[in-house]
Structures are given as C-alpha cells and as structure tokens.
mmCIF file with all atom_site columns, C-alpha atoms in Angstrom:
data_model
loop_
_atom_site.group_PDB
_atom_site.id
_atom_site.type_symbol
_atom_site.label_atom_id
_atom_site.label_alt_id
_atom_site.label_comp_id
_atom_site.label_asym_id
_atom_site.label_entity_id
_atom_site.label_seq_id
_atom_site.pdbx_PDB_ins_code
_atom_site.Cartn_x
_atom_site.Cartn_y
_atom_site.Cartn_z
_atom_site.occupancy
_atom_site.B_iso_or_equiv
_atom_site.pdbx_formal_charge
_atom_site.auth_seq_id
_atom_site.auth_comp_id
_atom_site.auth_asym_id
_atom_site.auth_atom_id
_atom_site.pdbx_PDB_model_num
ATOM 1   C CA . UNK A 1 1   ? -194.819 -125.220 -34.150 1.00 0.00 ? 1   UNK A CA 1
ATOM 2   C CA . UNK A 1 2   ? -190.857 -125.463 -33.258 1.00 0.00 ? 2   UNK A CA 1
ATOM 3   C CA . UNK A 1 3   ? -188.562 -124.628 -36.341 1.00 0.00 ? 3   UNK A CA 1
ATOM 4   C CA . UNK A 1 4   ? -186.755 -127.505 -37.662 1.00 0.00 ? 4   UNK A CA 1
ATOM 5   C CA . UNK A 1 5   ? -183.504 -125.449 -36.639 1.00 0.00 ? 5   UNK A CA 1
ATOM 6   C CA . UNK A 1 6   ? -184.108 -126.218 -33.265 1.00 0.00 ? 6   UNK A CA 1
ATOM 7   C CA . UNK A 1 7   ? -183.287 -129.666 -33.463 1.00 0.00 ? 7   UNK A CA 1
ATOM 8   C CA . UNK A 1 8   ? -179.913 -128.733 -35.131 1.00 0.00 ? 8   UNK A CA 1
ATOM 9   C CA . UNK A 1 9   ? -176.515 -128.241 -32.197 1.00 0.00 ? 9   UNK A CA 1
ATOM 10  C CA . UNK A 1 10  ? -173.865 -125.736 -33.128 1.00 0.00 ? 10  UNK A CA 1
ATOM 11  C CA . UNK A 1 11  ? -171.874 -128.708 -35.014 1.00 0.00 ? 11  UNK A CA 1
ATOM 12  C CA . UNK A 1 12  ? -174.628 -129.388 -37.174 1.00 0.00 ? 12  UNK A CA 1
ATOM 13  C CA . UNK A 1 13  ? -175.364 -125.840 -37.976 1.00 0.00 ? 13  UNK A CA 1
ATOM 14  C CA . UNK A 1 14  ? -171.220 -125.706 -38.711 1.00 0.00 ? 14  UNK A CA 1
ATOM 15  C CA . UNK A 1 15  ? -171.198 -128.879 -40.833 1.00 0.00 ? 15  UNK A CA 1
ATOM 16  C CA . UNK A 1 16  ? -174.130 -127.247 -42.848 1.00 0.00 ? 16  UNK A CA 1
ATOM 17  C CA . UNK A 1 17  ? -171.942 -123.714 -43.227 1.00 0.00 ? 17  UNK A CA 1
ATOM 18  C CA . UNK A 1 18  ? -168.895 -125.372 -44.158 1.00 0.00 ? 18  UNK A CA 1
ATOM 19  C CA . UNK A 1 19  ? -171.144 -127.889 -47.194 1.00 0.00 ? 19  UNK A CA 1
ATOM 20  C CA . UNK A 1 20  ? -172.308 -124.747 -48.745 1.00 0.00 ? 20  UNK A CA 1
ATOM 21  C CA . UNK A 1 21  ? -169.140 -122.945 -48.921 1.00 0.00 ? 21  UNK A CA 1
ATOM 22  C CA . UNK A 1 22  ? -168.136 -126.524 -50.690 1.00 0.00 ? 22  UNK A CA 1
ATOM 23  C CA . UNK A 1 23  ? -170.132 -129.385 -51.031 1.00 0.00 ? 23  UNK A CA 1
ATOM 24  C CA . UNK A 1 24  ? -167.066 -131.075 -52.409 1.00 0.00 ? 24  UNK A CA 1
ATOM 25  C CA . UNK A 1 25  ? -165.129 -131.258 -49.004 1.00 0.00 ? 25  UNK A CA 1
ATOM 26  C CA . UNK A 1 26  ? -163.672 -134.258 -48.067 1.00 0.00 ? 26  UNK A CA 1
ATOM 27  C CA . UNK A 1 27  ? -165.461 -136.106 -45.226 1.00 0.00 ? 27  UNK A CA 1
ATOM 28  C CA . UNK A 1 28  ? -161.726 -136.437 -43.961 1.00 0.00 ? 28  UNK A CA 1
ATOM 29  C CA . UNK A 1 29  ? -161.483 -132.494 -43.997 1.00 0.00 ? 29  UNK A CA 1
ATOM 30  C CA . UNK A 1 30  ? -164.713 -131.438 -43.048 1.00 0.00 ? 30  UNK A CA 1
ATOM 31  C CA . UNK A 1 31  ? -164.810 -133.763 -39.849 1.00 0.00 ? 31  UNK A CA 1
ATOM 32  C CA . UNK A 1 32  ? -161.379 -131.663 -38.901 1.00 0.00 ? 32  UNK A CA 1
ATOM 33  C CA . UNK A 1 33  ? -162.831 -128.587 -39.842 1.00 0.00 ? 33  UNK A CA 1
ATOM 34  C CA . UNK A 1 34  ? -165.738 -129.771 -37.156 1.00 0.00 ? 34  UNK A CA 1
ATOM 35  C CA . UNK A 1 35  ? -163.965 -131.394 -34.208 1.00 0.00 ? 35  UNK A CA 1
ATOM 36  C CA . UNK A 1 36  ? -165.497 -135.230 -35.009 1.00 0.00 ? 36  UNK A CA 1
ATOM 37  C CA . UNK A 1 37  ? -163.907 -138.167 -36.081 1.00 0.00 ? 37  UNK A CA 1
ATOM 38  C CA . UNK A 1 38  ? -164.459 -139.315 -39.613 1.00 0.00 ? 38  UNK A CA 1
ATOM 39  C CA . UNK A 1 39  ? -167.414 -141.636 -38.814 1.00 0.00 ? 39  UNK A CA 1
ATOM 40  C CA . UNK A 1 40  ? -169.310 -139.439 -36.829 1.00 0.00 ? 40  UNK A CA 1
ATOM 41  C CA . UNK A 1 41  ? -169.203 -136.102 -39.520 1.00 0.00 ? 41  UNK A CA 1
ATOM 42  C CA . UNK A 1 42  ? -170.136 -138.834 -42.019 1.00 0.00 ? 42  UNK A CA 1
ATOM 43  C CA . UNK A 1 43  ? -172.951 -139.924 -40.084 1.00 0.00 ? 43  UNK A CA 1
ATOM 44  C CA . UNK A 1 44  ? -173.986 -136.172 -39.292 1.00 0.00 ? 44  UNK A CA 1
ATOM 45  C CA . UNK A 1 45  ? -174.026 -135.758 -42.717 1.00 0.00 ? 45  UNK A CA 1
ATOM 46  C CA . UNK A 1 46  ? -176.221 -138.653 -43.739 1.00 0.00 ? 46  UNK A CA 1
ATOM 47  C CA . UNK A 1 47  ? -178.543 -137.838 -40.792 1.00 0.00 ? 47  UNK A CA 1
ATOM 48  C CA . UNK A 1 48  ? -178.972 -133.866 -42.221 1.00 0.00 ? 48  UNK A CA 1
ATOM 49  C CA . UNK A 1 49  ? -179.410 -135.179 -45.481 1.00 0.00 ? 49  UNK A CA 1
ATOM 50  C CA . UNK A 1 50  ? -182.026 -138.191 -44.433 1.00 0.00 ? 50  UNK A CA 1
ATOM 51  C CA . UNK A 1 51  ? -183.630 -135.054 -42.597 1.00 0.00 ? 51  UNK A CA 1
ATOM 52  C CA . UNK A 1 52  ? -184.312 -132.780 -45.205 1.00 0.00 ? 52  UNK A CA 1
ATOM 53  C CA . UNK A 1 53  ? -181.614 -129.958 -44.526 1.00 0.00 ? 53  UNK A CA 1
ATOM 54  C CA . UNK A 1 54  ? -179.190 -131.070 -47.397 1.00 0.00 ? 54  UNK A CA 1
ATOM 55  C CA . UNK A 1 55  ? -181.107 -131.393 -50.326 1.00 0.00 ? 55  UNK A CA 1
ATOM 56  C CA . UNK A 1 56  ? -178.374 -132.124 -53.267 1.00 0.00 ? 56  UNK A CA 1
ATOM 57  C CA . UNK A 1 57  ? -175.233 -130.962 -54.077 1.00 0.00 ? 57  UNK A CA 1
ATOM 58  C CA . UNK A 1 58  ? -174.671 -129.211 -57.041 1.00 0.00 ? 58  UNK A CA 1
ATOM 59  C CA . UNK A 1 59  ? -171.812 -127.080 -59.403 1.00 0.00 ? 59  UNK A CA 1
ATOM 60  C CA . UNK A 1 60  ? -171.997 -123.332 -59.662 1.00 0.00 ? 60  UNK A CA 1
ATOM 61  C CA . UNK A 1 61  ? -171.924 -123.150 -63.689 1.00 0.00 ? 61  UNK A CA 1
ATOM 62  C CA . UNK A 1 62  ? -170.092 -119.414 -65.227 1.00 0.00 ? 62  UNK A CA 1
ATOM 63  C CA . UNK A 1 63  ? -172.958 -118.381 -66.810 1.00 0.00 ? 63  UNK A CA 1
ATOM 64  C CA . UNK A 1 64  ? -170.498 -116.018 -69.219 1.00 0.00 ? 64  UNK A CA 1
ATOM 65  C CA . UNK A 1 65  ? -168.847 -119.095 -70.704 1.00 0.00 ? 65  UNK A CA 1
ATOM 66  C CA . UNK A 1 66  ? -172.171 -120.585 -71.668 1.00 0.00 ? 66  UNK A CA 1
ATOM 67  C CA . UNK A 1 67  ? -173.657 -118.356 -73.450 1.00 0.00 ? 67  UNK A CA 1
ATOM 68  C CA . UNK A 1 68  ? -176.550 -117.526 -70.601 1.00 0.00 ? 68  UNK A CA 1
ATOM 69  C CA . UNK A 1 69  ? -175.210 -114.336 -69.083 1.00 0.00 ? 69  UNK A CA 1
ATOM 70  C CA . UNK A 1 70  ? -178.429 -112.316 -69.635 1.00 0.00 ? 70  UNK A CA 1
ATOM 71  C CA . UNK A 1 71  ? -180.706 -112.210 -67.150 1.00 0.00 ? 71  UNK A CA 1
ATOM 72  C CA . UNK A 1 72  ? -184.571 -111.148 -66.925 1.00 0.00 ? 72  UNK A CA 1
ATOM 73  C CA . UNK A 1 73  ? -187.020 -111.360 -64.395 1.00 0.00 ? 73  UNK A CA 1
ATOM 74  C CA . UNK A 1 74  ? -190.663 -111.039 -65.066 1.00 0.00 ? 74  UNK A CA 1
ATOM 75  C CA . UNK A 1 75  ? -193.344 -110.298 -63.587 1.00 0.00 ? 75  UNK A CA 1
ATOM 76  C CA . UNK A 1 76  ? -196.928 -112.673 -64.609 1.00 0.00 ? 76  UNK A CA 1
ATOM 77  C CA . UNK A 1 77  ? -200.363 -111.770 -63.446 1.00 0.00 ? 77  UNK A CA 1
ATOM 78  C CA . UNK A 1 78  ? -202.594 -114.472 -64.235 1.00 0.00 ? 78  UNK A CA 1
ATOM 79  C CA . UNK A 1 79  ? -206.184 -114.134 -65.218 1.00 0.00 ? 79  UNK A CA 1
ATOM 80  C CA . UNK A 1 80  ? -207.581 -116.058 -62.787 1.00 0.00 ? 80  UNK A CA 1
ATOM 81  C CA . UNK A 1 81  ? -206.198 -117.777 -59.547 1.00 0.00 ? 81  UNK A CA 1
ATOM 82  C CA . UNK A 1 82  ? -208.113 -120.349 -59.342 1.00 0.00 ? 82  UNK A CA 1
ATOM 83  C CA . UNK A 1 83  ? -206.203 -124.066 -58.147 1.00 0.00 ? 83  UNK A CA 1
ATOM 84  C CA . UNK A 1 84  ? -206.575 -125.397 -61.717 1.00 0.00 ? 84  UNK A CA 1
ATOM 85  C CA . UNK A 1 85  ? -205.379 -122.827 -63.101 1.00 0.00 ? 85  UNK A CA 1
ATOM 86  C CA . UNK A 1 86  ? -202.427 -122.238 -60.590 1.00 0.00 ? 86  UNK A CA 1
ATOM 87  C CA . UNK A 1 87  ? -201.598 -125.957 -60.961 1.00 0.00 ? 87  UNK A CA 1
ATOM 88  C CA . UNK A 1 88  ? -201.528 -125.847 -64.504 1.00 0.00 ? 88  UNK A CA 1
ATOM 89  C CA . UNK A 1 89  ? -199.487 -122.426 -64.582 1.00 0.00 ? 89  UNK A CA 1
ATOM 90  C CA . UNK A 1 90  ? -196.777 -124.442 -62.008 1.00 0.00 ? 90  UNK A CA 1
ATOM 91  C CA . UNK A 1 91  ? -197.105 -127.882 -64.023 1.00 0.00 ? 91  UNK A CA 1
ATOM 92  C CA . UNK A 1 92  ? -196.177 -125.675 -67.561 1.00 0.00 ? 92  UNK A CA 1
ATOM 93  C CA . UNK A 1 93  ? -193.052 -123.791 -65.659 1.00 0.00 ? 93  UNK A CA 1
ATOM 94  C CA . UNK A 1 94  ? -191.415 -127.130 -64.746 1.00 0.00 ? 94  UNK A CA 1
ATOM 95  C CA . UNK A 1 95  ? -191.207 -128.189 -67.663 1.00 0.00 ? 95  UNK A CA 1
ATOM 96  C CA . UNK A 1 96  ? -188.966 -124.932 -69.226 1.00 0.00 ? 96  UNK A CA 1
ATOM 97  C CA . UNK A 1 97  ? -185.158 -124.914 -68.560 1.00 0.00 ? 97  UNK A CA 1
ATOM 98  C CA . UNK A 1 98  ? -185.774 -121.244 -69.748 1.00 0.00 ? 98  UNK A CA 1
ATOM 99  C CA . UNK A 1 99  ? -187.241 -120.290 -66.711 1.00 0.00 ? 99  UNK A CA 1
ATOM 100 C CA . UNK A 1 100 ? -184.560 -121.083 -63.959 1.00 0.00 ? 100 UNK A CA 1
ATOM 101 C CA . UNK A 1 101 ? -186.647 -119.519 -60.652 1.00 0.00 ? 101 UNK A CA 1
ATOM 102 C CA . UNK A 1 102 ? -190.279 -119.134 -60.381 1.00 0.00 ? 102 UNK A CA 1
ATOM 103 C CA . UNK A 1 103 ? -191.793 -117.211 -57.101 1.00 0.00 ? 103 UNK A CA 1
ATOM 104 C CA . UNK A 1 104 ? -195.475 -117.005 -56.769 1.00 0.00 ? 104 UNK A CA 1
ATOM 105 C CA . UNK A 1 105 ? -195.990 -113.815 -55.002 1.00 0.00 ? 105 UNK A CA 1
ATOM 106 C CA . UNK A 1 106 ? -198.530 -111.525 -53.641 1.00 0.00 ? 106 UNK A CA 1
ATOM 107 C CA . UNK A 1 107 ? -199.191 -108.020 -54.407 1.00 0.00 ? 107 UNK A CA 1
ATOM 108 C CA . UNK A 1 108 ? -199.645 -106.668 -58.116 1.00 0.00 ? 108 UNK A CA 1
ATOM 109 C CA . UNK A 1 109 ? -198.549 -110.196 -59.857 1.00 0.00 ? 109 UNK A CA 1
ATOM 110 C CA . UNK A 1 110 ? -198.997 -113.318 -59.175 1.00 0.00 ? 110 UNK A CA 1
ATOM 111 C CA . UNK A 1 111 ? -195.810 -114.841 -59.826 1.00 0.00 ? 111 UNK A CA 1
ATOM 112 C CA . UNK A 1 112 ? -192.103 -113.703 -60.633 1.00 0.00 ? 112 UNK A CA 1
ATOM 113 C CA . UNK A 1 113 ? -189.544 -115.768 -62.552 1.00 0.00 ? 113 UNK A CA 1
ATOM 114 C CA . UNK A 1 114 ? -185.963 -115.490 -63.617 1.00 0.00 ? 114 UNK A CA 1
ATOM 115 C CA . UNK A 1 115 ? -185.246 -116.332 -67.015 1.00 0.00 ? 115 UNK A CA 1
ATOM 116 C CA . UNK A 1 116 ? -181.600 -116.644 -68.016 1.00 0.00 ? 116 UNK A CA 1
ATOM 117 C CA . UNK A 1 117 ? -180.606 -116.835 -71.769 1.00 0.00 ? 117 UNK A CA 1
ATOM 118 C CA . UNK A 1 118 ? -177.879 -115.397 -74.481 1.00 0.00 ? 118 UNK A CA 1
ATOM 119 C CA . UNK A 1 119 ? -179.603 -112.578 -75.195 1.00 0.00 ? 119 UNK A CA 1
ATOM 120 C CA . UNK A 1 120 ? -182.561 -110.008 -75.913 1.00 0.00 ? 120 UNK A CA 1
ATOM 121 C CA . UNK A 1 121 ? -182.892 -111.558 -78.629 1.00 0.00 ? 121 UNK A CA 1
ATOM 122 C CA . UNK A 1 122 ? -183.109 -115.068 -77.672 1.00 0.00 ? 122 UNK A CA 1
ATOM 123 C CA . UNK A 1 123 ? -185.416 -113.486 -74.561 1.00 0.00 ? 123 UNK A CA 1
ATOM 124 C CA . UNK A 1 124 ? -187.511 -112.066 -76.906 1.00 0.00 ? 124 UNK A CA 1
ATOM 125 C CA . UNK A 1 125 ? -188.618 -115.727 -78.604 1.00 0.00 ? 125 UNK A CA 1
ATOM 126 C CA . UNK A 1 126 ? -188.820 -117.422 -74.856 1.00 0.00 ? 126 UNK A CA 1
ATOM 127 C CA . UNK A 1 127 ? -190.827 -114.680 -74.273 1.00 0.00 ? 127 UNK A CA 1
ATOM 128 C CA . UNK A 1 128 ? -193.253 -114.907 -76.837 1.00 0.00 ? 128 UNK A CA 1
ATOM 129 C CA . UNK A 1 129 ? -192.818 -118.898 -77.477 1.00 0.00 ? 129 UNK A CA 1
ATOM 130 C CA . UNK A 1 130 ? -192.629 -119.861 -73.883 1.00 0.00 ? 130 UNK A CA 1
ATOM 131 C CA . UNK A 1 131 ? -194.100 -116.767 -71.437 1.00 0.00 ? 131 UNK A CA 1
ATOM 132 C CA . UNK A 1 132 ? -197.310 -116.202 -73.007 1.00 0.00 ? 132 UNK A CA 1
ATOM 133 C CA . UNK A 1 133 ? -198.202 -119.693 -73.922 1.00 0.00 ? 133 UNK A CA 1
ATOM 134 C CA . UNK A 1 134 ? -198.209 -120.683 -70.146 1.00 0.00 ? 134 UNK A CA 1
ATOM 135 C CA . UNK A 1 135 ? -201.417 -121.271 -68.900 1.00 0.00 ? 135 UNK A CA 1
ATOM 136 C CA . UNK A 1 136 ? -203.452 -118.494 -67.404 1.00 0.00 ? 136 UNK A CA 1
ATOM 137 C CA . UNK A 1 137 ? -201.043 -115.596 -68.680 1.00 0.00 ? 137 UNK A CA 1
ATOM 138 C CA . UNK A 1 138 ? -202.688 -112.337 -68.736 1.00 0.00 ? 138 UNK A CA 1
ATOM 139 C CA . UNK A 1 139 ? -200.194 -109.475 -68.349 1.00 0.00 ? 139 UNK A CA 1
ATOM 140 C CA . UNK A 1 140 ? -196.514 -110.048 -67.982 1.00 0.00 ? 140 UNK A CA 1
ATOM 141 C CA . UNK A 1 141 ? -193.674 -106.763 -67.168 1.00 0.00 ? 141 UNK A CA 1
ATOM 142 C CA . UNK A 1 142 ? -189.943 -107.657 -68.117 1.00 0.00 ? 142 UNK A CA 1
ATOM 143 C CA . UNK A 1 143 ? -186.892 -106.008 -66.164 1.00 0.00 ? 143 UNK A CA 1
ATOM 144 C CA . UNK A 1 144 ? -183.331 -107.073 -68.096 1.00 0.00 ? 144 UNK A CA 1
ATOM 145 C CA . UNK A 1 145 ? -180.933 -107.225 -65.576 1.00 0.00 ? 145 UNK A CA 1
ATOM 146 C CA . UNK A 1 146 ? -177.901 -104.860 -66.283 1.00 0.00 ? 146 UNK A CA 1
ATOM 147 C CA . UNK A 1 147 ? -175.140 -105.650 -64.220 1.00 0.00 ? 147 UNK A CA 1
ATOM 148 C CA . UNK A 1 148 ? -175.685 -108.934 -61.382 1.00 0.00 ? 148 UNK A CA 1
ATOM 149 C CA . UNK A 1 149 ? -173.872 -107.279 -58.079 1.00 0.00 ? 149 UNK A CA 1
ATOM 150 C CA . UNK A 1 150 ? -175.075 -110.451 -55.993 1.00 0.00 ? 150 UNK A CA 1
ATOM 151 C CA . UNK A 1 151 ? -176.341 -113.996 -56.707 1.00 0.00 ? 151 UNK A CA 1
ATOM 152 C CA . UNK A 1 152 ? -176.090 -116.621 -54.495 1.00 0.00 ? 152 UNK A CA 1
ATOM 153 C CA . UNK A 1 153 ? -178.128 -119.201 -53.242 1.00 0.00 ? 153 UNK A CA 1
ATOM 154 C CA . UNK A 1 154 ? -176.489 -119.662 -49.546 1.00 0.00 ? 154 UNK A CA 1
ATOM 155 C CA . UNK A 1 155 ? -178.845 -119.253 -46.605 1.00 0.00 ? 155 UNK A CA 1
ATOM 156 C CA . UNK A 1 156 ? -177.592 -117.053 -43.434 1.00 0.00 ? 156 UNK A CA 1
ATOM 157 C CA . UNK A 1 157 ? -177.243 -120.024 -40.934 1.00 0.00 ? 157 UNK A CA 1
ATOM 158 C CA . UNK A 1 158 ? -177.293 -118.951 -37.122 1.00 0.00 ? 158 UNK A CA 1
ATOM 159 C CA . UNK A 1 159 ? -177.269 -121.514 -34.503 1.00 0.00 ? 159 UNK A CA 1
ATOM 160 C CA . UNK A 1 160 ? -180.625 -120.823 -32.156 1.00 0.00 ? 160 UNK A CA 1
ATOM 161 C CA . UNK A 1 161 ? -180.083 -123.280 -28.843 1.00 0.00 ? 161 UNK A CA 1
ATOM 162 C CA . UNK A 1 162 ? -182.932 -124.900 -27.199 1.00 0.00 ? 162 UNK A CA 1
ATOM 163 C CA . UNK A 1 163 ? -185.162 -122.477 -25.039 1.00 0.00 ? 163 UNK A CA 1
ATOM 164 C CA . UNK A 1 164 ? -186.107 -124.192 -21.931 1.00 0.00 ? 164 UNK A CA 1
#
C-alpha cells in the first residue's frame, strides 16, 4: 500500500507546512510564500483539502485565560474489550468536552485520555461524574500534569519523492 504522501510534490508538502504554522494566511501570501500564482495555491489548497490532508482550521485557545490550565491524563482499563463494549466506551467519550484527547492503546490500559479543566478540584468531580460512569470502566490511574514543556498538534512534514 503507497502512503498518501507519495502523491504530495515538494509544493504541496510546503503549502501544508506553511497552513499549520497559520491557517489564517492569505491565499495572496501563501501563493508568494510558494512560487504559484494566486489561482493555482488556491486550487492546491482546495485539492489537499477535497483530499483529506487539511482537515479544518482551527484557533489555538490560552488555556490560562480560560480557566482550563490543568491538565490530567488517565489511564482506563476496561473490563472487557469486547466491540460493544469498545463502541459504547468511544460513543460515551464523544460526547464529554471534559475529555479533550482519547488514545486507545495497547499494553497495561486500554485507553489514555487528556482531560483539561480548572482544577483538582473540578478534576476530581469529572472524575468521579464523568470517568467512572463511562461504559466498561474498571480501573483508571491519574497523572496531573505539573508544568506542559511541549504541546502542539503540528505533524513533522518531509517531502518523500516518487521511487521509481
């Protein structure tokens, strides 16, 4: 199976750099930025987007001026992993702002999410009002976050040409 990369050219691969740096660029300077005329970065854009590679554009909130600066991620082993019960443990999370990421994941647990919230306080209701009434729960283990050195949600983009 070829990786969808593949089908990208360096320009596309730039165009995609350049929207995640800011995905509020004018199509006026990011077609500069890229070499193409106006038109044609537009049309790039619509065709990466049509694609799959964009999927929306979004702000970066300052989570310390909205009262959601604490962070915990937690660890939930299920009791059983059946596909009932893993569908009804994925239907519950979407349907809790609280929980902003939710991995499933193999080893020990079964999933890990990130919860982000005011406090230890506040974490401690989600936890018990929202965690442990999600389907399935059998064991969850909590790790507050102290200090974020890193968040970001940019992917490493590195144009691979066409092998022939």
């Amino acid at each position: 199976m070829t990786s969808p990369i593949f089908n990208l050219d360096r320009t596309d691969i730039k165009i995609l750099d350049i929207l995640q740096r800011d995905g509020k660029i004018s199509n006026i300077k990011l077609a500069e930025e890229v070499n193409l005329s106006a038109t044609a970065a537009l049309a790039r854009v619509q065709k990466l987007t049509r694609e799959g590679f964009i999927l929306s554009y979004e702000a970066r909130l300052n989570p310390n001026m909205l009262n959601a600066s604490f962070v915990v991620f937690v660890e939930i082993l299920l009791d059983k992993t059946t596909p009932h019960v893993l569908e009804d443990f994925r239907h519950a999370v979407l349907q809790h702002d609280e929980i902003v990421e939710c991995h499933m994941t193999s080893g020990g647990f079964d999933f890990v999410v990130k919860i982000r919230c005011a406090s230890m306080d506040e974490f401690r209701k989600i936890s018990g009002q929202v965690l442990w009434q999600l389907p399935g729960v059998k064991e969850t283990r909590s790790y507050p976050v102290m200090e974020v050195i890193k968040e970001s949600s940019r992917i490493q983009l590195k144009y691979k040409p066409l092998s022939k």
